PDB file of C-alpha atoms and ligand atoms in Angstrom:
ATOM      1  CA  MET A  27     -99.001-164.789-186.327  1.00 45.00           C
ATOM      2  CA  ILE A  28     -96.589-161.438-185.542  1.00 46.00           C
ATOM      3  CA  LEU A  29     -93.430-162.201-186.177  1.00 44.00           C
ATOM      4  CA  PRO A  30     -90.797-160.728-183.342  1.00 45.00           C
ATOM      5  CA  SER A  31     -88.945-157.745-185.189  1.00 44.00           C
ATOM      6  CA  THR A  32     -85.823-159.674-185.161  1.00 42.00           C
ATOM      7  CA  PHE A  33     -86.790-162.512-187.382  1.00 42.00           C
ATOM      8  CA  ILE A  34     -88.272-160.950-190.087  1.00 47.00           C
ATOM      9  CA  SER A  35     -85.375-159.639-192.601  1.00 53.00           C
ATOM     10  CA  ARG A  36     -85.045-155.652-192.830  1.00 56.00           C
ATOM     11  CA  PRO A  37     -83.494-154.498-196.823  1.00 56.00           C
ATOM     12  CA  PRO A  38     -79.659-154.169-196.338  1.00 52.00           C
ATOM     13  CA  GLU A  39     -79.639-150.823-196.643  1.00 51.00           C
ATOM     14  CA  GLU A  40     -81.483-150.282-192.760  1.00 57.00           C
ATOM     15  CA  ARG A  41     -78.928-153.093-191.853  1.00 65.00           C
ATOM     16  CA  PRO A  42     -75.592-151.378-192.210  1.00 67.00           C
ATOM     17  CA  GLY A  43     -73.690-153.734-190.233  1.00 69.00           C
ATOM     18  CA  THR A  44     -73.971-156.534-192.514  1.00 72.00           C
ATOM     19  CA  HIS A  45     -73.128-153.897-195.515  1.00 90.00           C
ATOM     20  CA  PRO A  46     -69.888-154.969-196.954  1.00 90.00           C
ATOM     21  CA  ASP A  47     -68.243-151.477-197.080  1.00 92.00           C
ATOM     22  CA  VAL A  48     -68.759-150.776-193.124  1.00 96.00           C
ATOM     23  CA  ASP A  49     -66.663-152.447-191.686  1.00 96.00           C
ATOM     24  CA  ARG A  50     -64.010-151.227-188.607  1.00 97.00           C
ATOM     25  CA  ASP A  51     -61.977-148.960-190.626  1.00 98.00           C
ATOM     26  CA  PHE A  52     -64.325-147.605-191.949  1.00 98.00           C
ATOM     27  CA  ILE A  53     -65.802-146.519-188.957  1.00 98.00           C
ATOM     28  CA  GLY A  54     -63.130-145.002-188.172  1.00 98.00           C
ATOM     29  CA  ARG A  55     -62.583-142.670-191.386  1.00 98.00           C
ATOM     30  CA  LEU A  56     -65.732-141.679-190.031  1.00 98.00           C
ATOM     31  CA  VAL A  57     -65.527-140.919-186.644  1.00 98.00           C
ATOM     32  CA  ARG A  58     -62.319-138.808-187.736  1.00 98.00           C
ATOM     33  CA  ASP A  59     -63.891-136.827-190.623  1.00 98.00           C
ATOM     34  CA  PHE A  60     -66.624-135.798-187.814  1.00 98.00           C
ATOM     35  CA  TYR A  61     -64.211-135.209-184.991  1.00 98.00           C
ATOM     36  CA  ARG A  62     -62.381-133.505-188.038  1.00 98.00           C
ATOM     37  CA  ARG A  63     -65.987-130.937-188.026  1.00 98.00           C
ATOM     38  CA  VAL A  64     -66.334-130.338-184.071  1.00 98.00           C
ATOM     39  CA  ARG A  65     -62.164-129.151-183.453  1.00 97.00           C
ATOM     40  CA  ARG A  66     -62.901-126.514-186.395  1.00 98.00           C
ATOM     41  CA  ASP A  67     -66.361-125.542-184.988  1.00 98.00           C
ATOM     42  CA  GLU A  68     -66.356-122.229-182.794  1.00 98.00           C
ATOM     43  CA  ARG A  69     -68.904-123.663-180.087  1.00 98.00           C
ATOM     44  CA  LEU A  70     -67.988-127.219-179.623  1.00 98.00           C
ATOM     45  CA  GLY A  71     -64.371-127.216-180.937  1.00 98.00           C
ATOM     46  CA  PRO A  72     -63.495-125.556-177.220  1.00 97.00           C
ATOM     47  CA  ILE A  73     -65.788-127.806-175.319  1.00 97.00           C
ATOM     48  CA  PHE A  74     -63.479-130.578-176.801  1.00 98.00           C
ATOM     49  CA  ALA A  75     -60.679-129.150-176.413  1.00 97.00           C
ATOM     50  CA  ALA A  76     -60.890-128.623-172.692  1.00 96.00           C
ATOM     51  CA  VAL A  77     -61.437-132.050-172.256  1.00 96.00           C
ATOM     52  CA  VAL A  78     -60.014-133.936-174.662  1.00 96.00           C
ATOM     53  CA  GLN A  79     -56.207-131.089-174.948  1.00 92.00           C
ATOM     54  CA  ASP A  80     -53.991-132.288-177.451  1.00 88.00           C
ATOM     55  CA  ASP A  81     -54.415-136.177-176.788  1.00 94.00           C
ATOM     56  CA  TRP A  82     -57.278-137.088-179.426  1.00 97.00           C
ATOM     57  CA  GLU A  83     -55.807-140.508-180.597  1.00 97.00           C
ATOM     58  CA  PRO A  84     -57.637-142.275-177.482  1.00 97.00           C
ATOM     59  CA  HIS A  85     -61.025-140.765-177.747  1.00 97.00           C
ATOM     60  CA  LEU A  86     -60.872-141.076-181.432  1.00 98.00           C
ATOM     61  CA  GLU A  87     -60.391-144.688-180.407  1.00 98.00           C
ATOM     62  CA  LYS A  88     -63.158-144.728-178.515  1.00 98.00           C
ATOM     63  CA  MET A  89     -65.559-143.049-180.310  1.00 98.00           C
ATOM     64  CA  THR A  90     -64.771-145.713-182.920  1.00 98.00           C
ATOM     65  CA  ASP A  91     -65.380-149.048-180.459  1.00 98.00           C
ATOM     66  CA  PHE A  92     -68.625-147.023-179.611  1.00 98.00           C
ATOM     67  CA  TRP A  93     -69.855-146.849-183.201  1.00 98.00           C
ATOM     68  CA  CYS A  94     -69.049-150.422-183.964  1.00 98.00           C
ATOM     69  CA  SER A  95     -70.813-151.501-180.769  1.00 97.00           C
ATOM     70  CA  VAL A  96     -74.134-149.446-181.922  1.00 97.00           C
ATOM     71  CA  ILE A  97     -73.595-150.287-186.059  1.00 96.00           C
ATOM     72  CA  LEU A  98     -71.832-153.942-186.175  1.00 96.00           C
ATOM     73  CA  LYS A  99     -73.221-155.337-182.672  1.00 95.00           C
ATOM     74  CA  ASP A 100     -69.461-156.155-181.541  1.00 96.00           C
ATOM     75  CA  GLY A 101     -69.365-155.478-178.273  1.00 97.00           C
ATOM     76  CA  SER A 102     -66.629-153.285-178.322  1.00 97.00           C
ATOM     77  CA  TYR A 103     -67.533-150.425-176.209  1.00 98.00           C
ATOM     78  CA  SER A 104     -67.706-150.356-172.562  1.00 96.00           C
ATOM     79  CA  GLY A 105     -67.973-147.048-171.090  1.00 97.00           C
ATOM     80  CA  ARG A 106     -71.250-144.757-169.887  1.00 97.00           C
ATOM     81  CA  PRO A 107     -71.636-142.396-171.530  1.00 97.00           C
ATOM     82  CA  VAL A 108     -73.874-140.502-169.409  1.00 97.00           C
ATOM     83  CA  PRO A 109     -71.977-140.088-166.668  1.00 97.00           C
ATOM     84  CA  ALA A 110     -68.714-138.406-169.263  1.00 97.00           C
ATOM     85  CA  HIS A 111     -70.900-135.907-170.652  1.00 98.00           C
ATOM     86  CA  LEU A 112     -73.013-135.610-167.118  1.00 97.00           C
ATOM     87  CA  LYS A 113     -69.662-133.705-166.164  1.00 96.00           C
ATOM     88  CA  LEU A 114     -69.158-131.029-169.105  1.00 97.00           C
ATOM     89  CA  LYS A 115     -71.113-128.346-167.446  1.00 95.00           C
ATOM     90  CA  GLN A 116     -70.449-126.238-169.850  1.00 96.00           C
ATOM     91  CA  VAL A 117     -72.525-128.285-172.459  1.00 98.00           C
ATOM     92  CA  ARG A 118     -75.690-126.369-173.190  1.00 98.00           C
ATOM     93  CA  GLU A 119     -79.188-128.565-174.836  1.00 97.00           C
ATOM     94  CA  GLU A 120     -78.807-126.192-177.996  1.00 98.00           C
ATOM     95  CA  ASP A 121     -74.937-127.867-178.627  1.00 98.00           C
ATOM     96  CA  PHE A 122     -76.878-131.162-179.871  1.00 98.00           C
ATOM     97  CA  GLU A 123     -78.996-129.720-182.764  1.00 98.00           C
ATOM     98  CA  LEU A 124     -74.976-128.692-183.372  1.00 98.00           C
ATOM     99  CA  TRP A 125     -73.419-131.624-183.001  1.00 98.00           C
ATOM    100  CA  LEU A 126     -75.955-133.550-185.225  1.00 98.00           C
ATOM    101  CA  CYS A 127     -76.290-131.358-188.290  1.00 98.00           C
ATOM    102  CA  HIS A 128     -72.107-132.203-188.354  1.00 98.00           C
ATOM    103  CA  PHE A 129     -73.014-135.944-188.051  1.00 98.00           C
ATOM    104  CA  ARG A 130     -75.803-135.540-190.884  1.00 98.00           C
ATOM    105  CA  ALA A 131     -73.056-133.913-193.015  1.00 98.00           C
ATOM    106  CA  THR A 132     -70.296-136.198-192.323  1.00 98.00           C
ATOM    107  CA  ALA A 133     -72.633-139.719-192.922  1.00 98.00           C
ATOM    108  CA  GLU A 134     -74.093-138.809-195.917  1.00 98.00           C
ATOM    109  CA  GLU A 135     -70.928-137.556-196.756  1.00 97.00           C
ATOM    110  CA  THR A 136     -68.612-140.881-196.145  1.00 97.00           C
ATOM    111  CA  CYS A 137     -71.468-143.625-196.242  1.00 96.00           C
ATOM    112  CA  PRO A 138     -72.493-145.716-198.922  1.00 92.00           C
ATOM    113  CA  PRO A 139     -76.088-145.257-200.414  1.00 87.00           C
ATOM    114  CA  GLY A 140     -78.943-145.981-198.248  1.00 89.00           C
ATOM    115  CA  VAL A 141     -76.284-146.317-194.682  1.00 95.00           C
ATOM    116  CA  ALA A 142     -76.222-142.736-194.263  1.00 96.00           C
ATOM    117  CA  ALA A 143     -80.009-142.740-192.741  1.00 96.00           C
ATOM    118  CA  THR A 144     -79.183-145.783-190.273  1.00 95.00           C
ATOM    119  CA  PHE A 145     -76.135-143.797-188.620  1.00 97.00           C
ATOM    120  CA  ILE A 146     -78.208-140.437-188.124  1.00 97.00           C
ATOM    121  CA  ASP A 147     -81.187-142.383-186.353  1.00 97.00           C
ATOM    122  CA  ARG A 148     -79.060-144.492-183.641  1.00 97.00           C
ATOM    123  CA  ALA A 149     -76.860-140.478-182.906  1.00 98.00           C
ATOM    124  CA  GLU A 150     -80.493-138.955-183.002  1.00 98.00           C
ATOM    125  CA  ARG A 151     -81.456-141.590-180.413  1.00 98.00           C
ATOM    126  CA  ILE A 152     -78.417-141.024-178.470  1.00 98.00           C
ATOM    127  CA  ALA A 153     -78.689-137.936-178.547  1.00 98.00           C
ATOM    128  CA  ARG A 154     -82.256-137.686-177.253  1.00 98.00           C
ATOM    129  CA  SER A 155     -81.208-139.667-174.366  1.00 97.00           C
ATOM    130  CA  LEU A 156     -77.794-137.881-173.374  1.00 98.00           C
ATOM    131  CA  VAL A 157     -80.344-134.752-173.704  1.00 98.00           C
ATOM    132  CA  LEU A 158     -83.243-136.152-171.236  1.00 97.00           C
ATOM    133  CA  ALA A 159     -80.172-137.601-168.892  1.00 97.00           C
ATOM    134  CA  MET A 160     -78.901-134.213-168.488  1.00 97.00           C
ATOM    135  CA  PHE A 161     -81.197-131.465-169.277  1.00 96.00           C
ATOM    136  CA  PHE A 162     -84.209-133.280-167.990  1.00 93.00           C
ATOM    137  CA  ARG A 163     -85.851-132.601-164.126  1.00 83.00           C
ATOM    138  CA  LEU A 164     -88.746-134.438-162.800  1.00 79.00           C
ATOM    139  CA  GLU A 165     -91.487-132.237-161.437  1.00 77.00           C
ATOM    140  CA  CYS A 166     -92.221-133.670-157.738  1.00 68.00           C
ATOM    141  CA  PRO A 167     -95.555-132.798-156.486  1.00 69.00           C
ATOM    142  CA  THR A 168     -95.200-131.034-152.797  1.00 65.00           C
ATOM    143  CA  PRO A 169     -97.746-130.920-149.992  1.00 65.00           C
ATOM    144  CA  GLU A 170     -99.598-127.850-150.794  1.00 63.00           C
ATOM    145  CA  GLY A 171     -99.952-129.209-154.291  1.00 52.00           C
ATOM    146  CA  SER A 172     -98.331-126.965-156.016  1.00 50.00           C
ATOM    147  CA  ARG A 173     -95.512-127.896-158.274  1.00 51.00           C
ATOM    148  CA  GLU A 174     -91.259-127.745-158.143  1.00 47.00           C
ATOM    149  CA  ILE A 175     -89.010-128.324-159.680  1.00 44.00           C
ATOM    150  CA  ALA A 176     -86.490-131.030-158.116  1.00 46.00           C
ATOM    151  CA  CYS A 177     -85.981-134.292-157.771  1.00 44.00           C
ATOM    152  CA  ALA A 178     -81.907-133.999-156.855  1.00 41.00           C
TER     153      ALA A 178
HETATM  154  C1  HEM B   6     -73.141-130.758-177.461  1.00 89.98           C
HETATM  155  C2  HEM B   6     -73.137-132.622-178.197  1.00 89.98           C
HETATM  156  C3  HEM B   6     -72.218-133.159-177.374  1.00 89.98           C
HETATM  157  C4  HEM B   6     -70.806-132.957-176.580  1.00 89.98           C
HETATM  158  C5  HEM B   6     -70.382-131.645-176.756  1.00 89.98           C
HETATM  159  C6  HEM B   6     -70.043-134.115-176.289  1.00 89.98           C
HETATM  160  C7  HEM B   6     -69.236-133.936-176.065  1.00 89.98           C
HETATM  161  C8  HEM B   6     -67.577-135.286-175.540  1.00 89.98           C
HETATM  162  C9  HEM B   6     -66.792-134.832-175.212  1.00 89.98           C
HETATM  163  C10 HEM B   6     -66.309-133.705-174.822  1.00 89.98           C
HETATM  164  C11 HEM B   6     -65.937-136.233-174.565  1.00 89.98           C
HETATM  165  C12 HEM B   6     -65.413-136.273-173.887  1.00 89.98           C
HETATM  166  C13 HEM B   6     -65.495-136.522-171.945  1.00 89.98           C
HETATM  167  C14 HEM B   6     -64.108-137.735-171.573  1.00 89.98           C
HETATM  168  O1  HEM B   6     -63.321-138.049-171.755  1.00 89.98           O
HETATM  169  O2  HEM B   6     -64.284-137.487-170.212  1.00 89.98           O
HETATM  170  C15 HEM B   6     -67.243-137.162-174.976  1.00 89.98           C
HETATM  171  C16 HEM B   6     -67.615-138.684-175.090  1.00 89.98           C
HETATM  172  C17 HEM B   6     -67.989-139.097-175.746  1.00 89.98           C
HETATM  173  N1  HEM B   6     -69.377-138.899-176.586  1.00 89.98           N
HETATM  174 FE1  HEM B   6     -70.012-137.283-176.385  1.00 89.98          FE
HETATM  175  N2  HEM B   6     -70.586-134.570-176.467  1.00 89.98           N
HETATM  176  C18 HEM B   6     -71.525-134.939-177.443  1.00 89.98           C
HETATM  177  C19 HEM B   6     -72.842-135.716-177.935  1.00 89.98           C
HETATM  178  C20 HEM B   6     -72.463-136.722-178.204  1.00 89.98           C
HETATM  179  C21 HEM B   6     -73.929-137.687-178.721  1.00 89.98           C
HETATM  180  C22 HEM B   6     -74.914-137.414-178.931  1.00 89.98           C
HETATM  181  C23 HEM B   6     -73.246-138.966-178.797  1.00 89.98           C
HETATM  182  C24 HEM B   6     -73.678-139.984-178.971  1.00 89.98           C
HETATM  183  C25 HEM B   6     -74.036-140.015-180.148  1.00 89.98           C
HETATM  184  C26 HEM B   6     -72.125-139.154-177.816  1.00 89.98           C
HETATM  185  C27 HEM B   6     -71.034-139.897-177.333  1.00 89.98           C
HETATM  186  C28 HEM B   6     -70.442-140.076-176.838  1.00 89.98           C
HETATM  187  C29 HEM B   6     -69.298-141.279-176.115  1.00 89.98           C
HETATM  188  C30 HEM B   6     -69.686-142.596-176.437  1.00 89.98           C
HETATM  189  C31 HEM B   6     -67.990-140.440-175.156  1.00 89.98           C
HETATM  190  C32 HEM B   6     -67.383-142.022-174.427  1.00 89.98           C
HETATM  191  C33 HEM B   6     -67.780-141.854-173.103  1.00 89.98           C
HETATM  192  C34 HEM B   6     -66.739-142.698-172.527  1.00 89.98           C
HETATM  193  O3  HEM B   6     -67.235-143.892-172.069  1.00 89.98           O
HETATM  194  O4  HEM B   6     -65.568-141.970-171.426  1.00 89.98           O
HETATM  195  N3  HEM B   6     -71.240-137.403-177.407  1.00 89.98           N
HETATM  196  N4  HEM B   6     -68.155-136.606-175.580  1.00 89.98           N
END
């Protein structure tokens, strides 16, 4: 019999939500370490500064809610990341690789053994969906059979 994946017991390192050290305080520290790096980055820093300006605390709290929802599944985040990023016209597709570099380095430095991989995997998946939402356009067939990029 094939069991649904929710019934299959995974090793603890693949369930960081159940790791004793991974709680809201831990996630808050990880978020703060990550954005400390991002703010120092000469490409990403100004993009955040233009939106967040000097009022970082609400953004950091929101991002802590977001990561608590992703990892601890506590439902504390109720925003919509796609529209928030669609309005950032200065962001380029390659900026996401830079963002992920900082995230990987922070997670590897901060997380207990085995836990970083899950944070990084979730970040990579969400980054992929944001990139698709921001930069991918379906090609629509035209009556002549040629293809053009449109579908706005
Ligand atoms: C180049 C990459 C990225 C840049 C430059 C960027 C920039 C930003 C900025 C400036 C905001 C604030 C928007 C506002 O308050 O109006 C924001 C919000 C947010 N970002 Fe990103 N971001 C990036 C990638 C990501 C990734 C990969 C994730 C998730 C893994 C993420 C998750 C979020 C979330 C959850 C919010 C809050 C949205 C809301 O509910 O208002 N971002 N981002």
